[in-house]
Coordinates of C-alpha atoms in Angstrom, one line a residue:
Chain A
M1 CA -30.8 -89.0 34.8
G2 CA -30.3 -85.6 36.1
D3 CA -33.3 -82.6 37.0
L4 CA -36.1 -82.6 33.2
M5 CA -36.6 -79.6 32.5
T6 CA -40.7 -79.3 31.8
C7 CA -42.0 -77.2 29.4
K8 CA -45.1 -76.8 29.4
I9 CA -47.7 -75.2 26.9
N10 CA -51.9 -74.4 27.4
A11 CA -51.3 -75.9 30.9
D12 CA -53.9 -75.1 32.5
T13 CA -57.0 -76.7 29.4
S14 CA -58.3 -79.2 29.0
N15 CA -59.4 -79.3 24.8
G16 CA -55.8 -80.1 24.0
L17 CA -53.2 -78.6 22.7
K18 CA -52.2 -77.9 19.7
F19 CA -48.6 -77.8 18.2
V20 CA -48.7 -75.4 14.3
S21 CA -46.5 -75.4 11.8
D22 CA -47.4 -72.0 9.6
T23 CA -45.8 -73.1 6.4
S24 CA -45.9 -75.7 5.0
G25 CA -43.0 -77.1 6.6
A26 CA -42.4 -80.0 8.4
V27 CA -42.5 -80.3 12.5
E28 CA -39.9 -81.8 14.2
I29 CA -39.2 -83.5 17.6
Q30 CA -34.9 -83.3 17.8
T31 CA -33.2 -85.0 20.8
N32 CA -29.6 -83.5 21.1
G33 CA -29.5 -83.0 17.2
T34 CA -31.7 -86.2 16.3
T35 CA -34.3 -85.3 15.1
V36 CA -36.2 -88.8 16.0
A37 CA -40.3 -87.6 15.3
T38 CA -41.5 -86.1 12.2
I39 CA -45.1 -85.2 10.6
N40 CA -44.7 -84.2 7.1
S41 CA -46.9 -81.0 5.9
N42 CA -48.9 -84.6 3.8
G43 CA -49.8 -85.6 7.3
T44 CA -47.7 -88.1 7.6
V45 CA -45.8 -89.2 10.6
V46 CA -42.9 -91.1 10.8
I47 CA -40.9 -92.3 14.0
P48 CA -37.8 -94.6 13.3
T49 CA -38.0 -97.5 15.0
V50 CA -35.5 -99.0 13.1
T51 CA -31.7 -97.8 13.4
N52 CA -29.0 -99.5 11.4
G53 CA -25.4 -99.8 12.9
T54 CA -22.0 -98.6 10.2
A55 CA -22.1 -101.7 7.5
V56 CA -18.5 -103.0 7.3
A57 CA -16.8 -105.0 4.4
T58 CA -16.7 -108.7 5.2
T59 CA -13.6 -108.9 2.6
S60 CA -10.7 -110.0 5.6
G61 CA -10.2 -111.1 9.3
T62 CA -12.1 -114.5 10.6
A63 CA -14.4 -111.9 13.0
V64 CA -17.0 -109.3 12.7
D65 CA -18.3 -107.6 16.6
F66 CA -20.8 -105.0 16.4
T67 CA -20.0 -103.6 20.4
S68 CA -21.7 -100.6 22.4
I69 CA -25.4 -101.7 21.0
P70 CA -27.5 -99.1 23.3
S71 CA -29.3 -100.6 26.1
G72 CA -33.0 -101.0 25.7
V73 CA -32.6 -103.2 22.8
K74 CA -35.2 -105.4 22.6
R75 CA -34.3 -107.0 18.6
I76 CA -31.2 -106.8 16.5
S77 CA -31.1 -108.0 13.1
M78 CA -28.5 -108.7 11.1
M79 CA -28.4 -108.8 7.8
F80 CA -26.1 -110.1 5.3
N81 CA -25.5 -109.2 1.6
Q82 CA -23.2 -111.9 -0.4
V83 CA -20.6 -112.7 3.3
S84 CA -18.4 -115.3 1.9
C85 CA -15.1 -116.7 3.5
N86 CA -12.0 -119.2 3.2
G87 CA -13.0 -122.9 4.5
T88 CA -16.9 -124.0 4.2
A89 CA -18.1 -123.8 7.9
P90 CA -21.7 -122.4 8.2
R91 CA -21.5 -118.2 9.6
L92 CA -21.9 -118.2 13.6
I93 CA -23.5 -115.2 15.6
Q94 CA -22.2 -114.8 19.4
I95 CA -23.9 -112.1 21.8
G96 CA -22.7 -110.9 25.0
T97 CA -22.1 -108.6 27.8
S98 CA -19.8 -105.7 28.9
S99 CA -17.7 -108.9 31.0
G100 CA -17.8 -109.5 26.9
L101 CA -18.7 -112.2 24.7
V102 CA -20.5 -115.3 25.8
T103 CA -18.5 -118.2 23.8
S104 CA -20.6 -121.2 26.0
G105 CA -24.6 -122.7 27.0
Y106 CA -26.3 -122.0 23.7
I107 CA -29.5 -124.1 22.7
S108 CA -28.8 -123.4 18.8
S109 CA -29.3 -126.0 15.2
G110 CA -28.9 -125.5 11.7
S111 CA -29.4 -127.1 8.4
H112 CA -28.9 -126.7 4.8
Q113 CA -31.7 -126.9 2.5
G114 CA -31.5 -128.0 -0.6
A115 CA -29.7 -130.3 -3.6
T116 CA -29.3 -132.7 -0.1
Q117 CA -30.4 -131.7 3.5
T118 CA -27.6 -132.2 7.0
G119 CA -28.7 -130.8 10.9
A120 CA -26.3 -129.0 13.3
Q121 CA -25.8 -128.7 16.6
S122 CA -24.0 -126.0 18.4
T123 CA -23.7 -124.8 22.8
A124 CA -20.5 -122.2 21.1
G125 CA -22.9 -119.6 19.1
F126 CA -25.8 -118.8 17.3
L127 CA -25.7 -121.0 14.5
C128 CA -26.7 -120.0 10.7
G129 CA -27.2 -123.3 9.3
N130 CA -24.9 -125.6 8.6
G131 CA -22.2 -126.5 5.5
G132 CA -21.1 -124.3 3.1
A133 CA -18.6 -124.5 0.5
V134 CA -16.0 -121.6 -0.6
G135 CA -17.8 -119.9 -3.0
D136 CA -21.2 -119.1 -1.0
K137 CA -21.8 -115.5 -0.9
T138 CA -24.8 -116.0 2.0
V139 CA -28.0 -113.3 1.8
G140 CA -30.5 -112.7 4.2
I141 CA -31.1 -111.7 8.4
V142 CA -30.8 -113.2 11.3
T143 CA -33.3 -111.5 14.3
I144 CA -32.6 -111.5 17.7
Q145 CA -35.2 -110.6 19.7
T146 CA -35.3 -110.2 23.6
L147 CA -37.6 -112.3 25.8
G148 CA -36.6 -110.4 28.9
S149 CA -34.9 -111.2 31.5
N150 CA -31.8 -111.3 29.1
I151 CA -33.1 -114.2 27.6
W152 CA -32.0 -114.0 23.9
A153 CA -34.0 -115.8 21.1
M154 CA -32.4 -116.0 17.5
Q155 CA -33.5 -116.9 14.2
S156 CA -32.0 -116.6 10.6
S157 CA -33.1 -117.0 7.3
T158 CA -30.7 -116.8 4.5
A159 CA -29.8 -118.1 1.3
D160 CA -25.9 -120.0 -0.3
G161 CA -26.9 -116.6 -3.5
T162 CA -24.5 -118.7 -5.4
A163 CA -25.2 -122.2 -5.5
N164 CA -30.0 -123.7 -5.1
F165 CA -29.1 -123.8 -0.8
T166 CA -31.3 -121.7 1.4
K167 CA -30.5 -121.8 5.3
T168 CA -32.5 -122.2 9.1
G169 CA -31.1 -122.0 12.5
G170 CA -32.1 -121.1 15.6
G171 CA -31.4 -120.9 18.9
S172 CA -31.7 -119.0 22.8
I173 CA -29.6 -118.1 25.7
T174 CA -29.5 -116.8 28.7
L175 CA -27.5 -114.0 29.4
G176 CA -25.7 -112.9 32.7
G177 CA -26.3 -109.3 31.7
V178 CA -27.0 -106.6 29.5
L179 CA -26.0 -107.0 25.5
D180 CA -24.2 -103.9 25.3
R181 CA -22.6 -106.9 21.7
L182 CA -22.2 -109.0 18.8
R183 CA -19.9 -111.5 16.7
L184 CA -20.5 -112.7 13.1
S185 CA -17.9 -115.7 12.8
T186 CA -17.1 -118.7 11.7
T187 CA -17.4 -122.4 13.2
S188 CA -14.0 -122.7 11.2
G189 CA -12.2 -119.7 12.1
A190 CA -12.2 -118.9 8.4
T191 CA -10.7 -115.6 6.9
F192 CA -14.6 -112.9 5.3
D193 CA -13.5 -112.8 1.7
H194 CA -16.2 -110.8 0.1
G195 CA -19.8 -108.9 1.1
S196 CA -21.1 -106.8 4.0
V197 CA -22.9 -107.0 6.9
N198 CA -24.8 -105.3 9.3
I199 CA -27.5 -104.6 12.3
A200 CA -30.0 -103.2 12.3
W201 CA -32.1 -102.3 15.9
E202 CA -35.2 -101.7 17.8
Y203 CA -36.9 -100.6 21.1
Chain B
M1 CA -6.0 -108.4 10.8
A2 CA -8.3 -110.8 11.8
R3 CA -11.4 -108.8 13.5
K4 CA -12.7 -106.1 13.0
E5 CA -14.7 -104.1 15.7
I6 CA -17.8 -101.5 14.7
N7 CA -18.3 -99.6 17.7
V8 CA -22.3 -98.6 16.7
M9 CA -22.6 -95.5 17.9
T10 CA -19.9 -94.4 17.5
G11 CA -19.0 -96.4 13.5
E12 CA -15.2 -95.9 14.8
I13 CA -14.3 -99.4 13.2
T14 CA -11.0 -100.9 14.9
E15 CA -8.6 -103.7 13.7
H16 CA -7.2 -106.0 15.7
A17 CA -5.4 -109.0 15.3
D18 CA -7.0 -112.1 17.5
D19 CA -8.8 -114.6 15.6
A20 CA -11.9 -116.3 15.9
P21 CA -11.4 -118.9 17.2
V22 CA -11.7 -122.2 16.0
I23 CA -15.5 -124.0 17.4
H24 CA -15.9 -126.8 15.6
V25 CA -13.2 -129.0 12.0
Q26 CA -15.5 -130.0 9.9
T27 CA -15.4 -133.9 8.6
P28 CA -14.8 -135.3 5.4
Q29 CA -18.1 -136.7 5.6
E30 CA -20.2 -133.0 6.6
K31 CA -18.0 -131.3 3.3
R32 CA -19.5 -134.4 1.4
A33 CA -22.7 -134.2 2.2
Y34 CA -23.4 -130.5 1.9
E35 CA -21.5 -131.0 -1.7
Y36 CA -23.3 -134.6 -2.9
P37 CA -25.7 -134.7 -6.1
S38 CA -29.0 -134.9 -4.3
I39 CA -30.9 -137.9 -3.7
G40 CA -33.0 -137.4 -6.3
D41 CA -30.6 -137.4 -9.3
Q42 CA -28.7 -140.7 -7.7
L43 CA -31.7 -142.1 -8.1
D44 CA -32.1 -141.3 -11.6
A45 CA -28.7 -142.5 -12.9
L46 CA -29.3 -145.8 -11.1
Y47 CA -32.6 -146.2 -13.3
H48 CA -30.7 -144.8 -16.3
A49 CA -28.4 -147.1 -15.6
G50 CA -30.6 -150.2 -15.9
V51 CA -29.7 -151.9 -12.0
F52 CA -33.4 -150.9 -10.5
P53 CA -35.6 -154.0 -10.5
T54 CA -38.1 -154.3 -13.4
D55 CA -41.2 -153.9 -11.4
M56 CA -39.7 -150.4 -10.0
A57 CA -38.1 -148.7 -13.5
N58 CA -41.7 -150.1 -14.7
A59 CA -43.2 -148.2 -12.4
I60 CA -41.0 -145.5 -12.9
K61 CA -41.2 -145.6 -16.5
A62 CA -44.8 -145.0 -16.4
I63 CA -44.5 -142.0 -14.3
K64 CA -42.6 -140.7 -17.3
D65 CA -44.1 -141.2 -19.5
K66 CA -46.8 -139.7 -17.8
Y67 CA -45.1 -136.7 -18.1
P68 CA -43.3 -136.4 -21.2
K69 CA -40.9 -133.5 -20.7
E70 CA -41.7 -130.9 -23.2

């Protein structure tokens, strides 16, 4: 980082500092053209803490990769909107660093609950449940959060949408570096054919 | 194209030809386990088929009578 420009305002008093908007508009703090904090005229303070990525249609392909996730992110959520594929396998999430996706070493298991219940384990990725039918349209959220030291934990809670099943999963893994990407796929390499997915991240 | 890549900072979507690897192929038993009727429904079918021992059938009937369908 280069030298910072320092702007001192009324810095020689111990009485604090007051920003005044002389109209009824909001007061915004911006950096690089982006508003990072807003104080509205009604007194509410808005500091966005969740950033959404770009929603992607899961209507083709066998995987969706989200890359260039900013460093310093502590929690990532993946939101499923009726994600369907042409196979019966559960959804799988892998995370990685600038060196690539990590495809082994996960401690993860998932299960489904409904008319029947079964579970499974995976070392190849975070398992978001177990089992499935071709017509399943996954809805819900998966959360991946760091403990620090590049250790990440995952929990998933989704539903099939078109069937009376819920699916849960959990897992953890230690990465060799800073997380900057993740992949949604299935264990079977099935092709996505419906819905959309997005991620959001928090610092 | 078999894989989509989304750069979350730019929003750019790139399509790649490579597939996600096959990690696990479900066995027929796994597929069956997911789609079988619930154990409760299977037992209820056996009850209605009249194959339960008399004491078990009587116990089930007593509960059905206690909570009749509306």
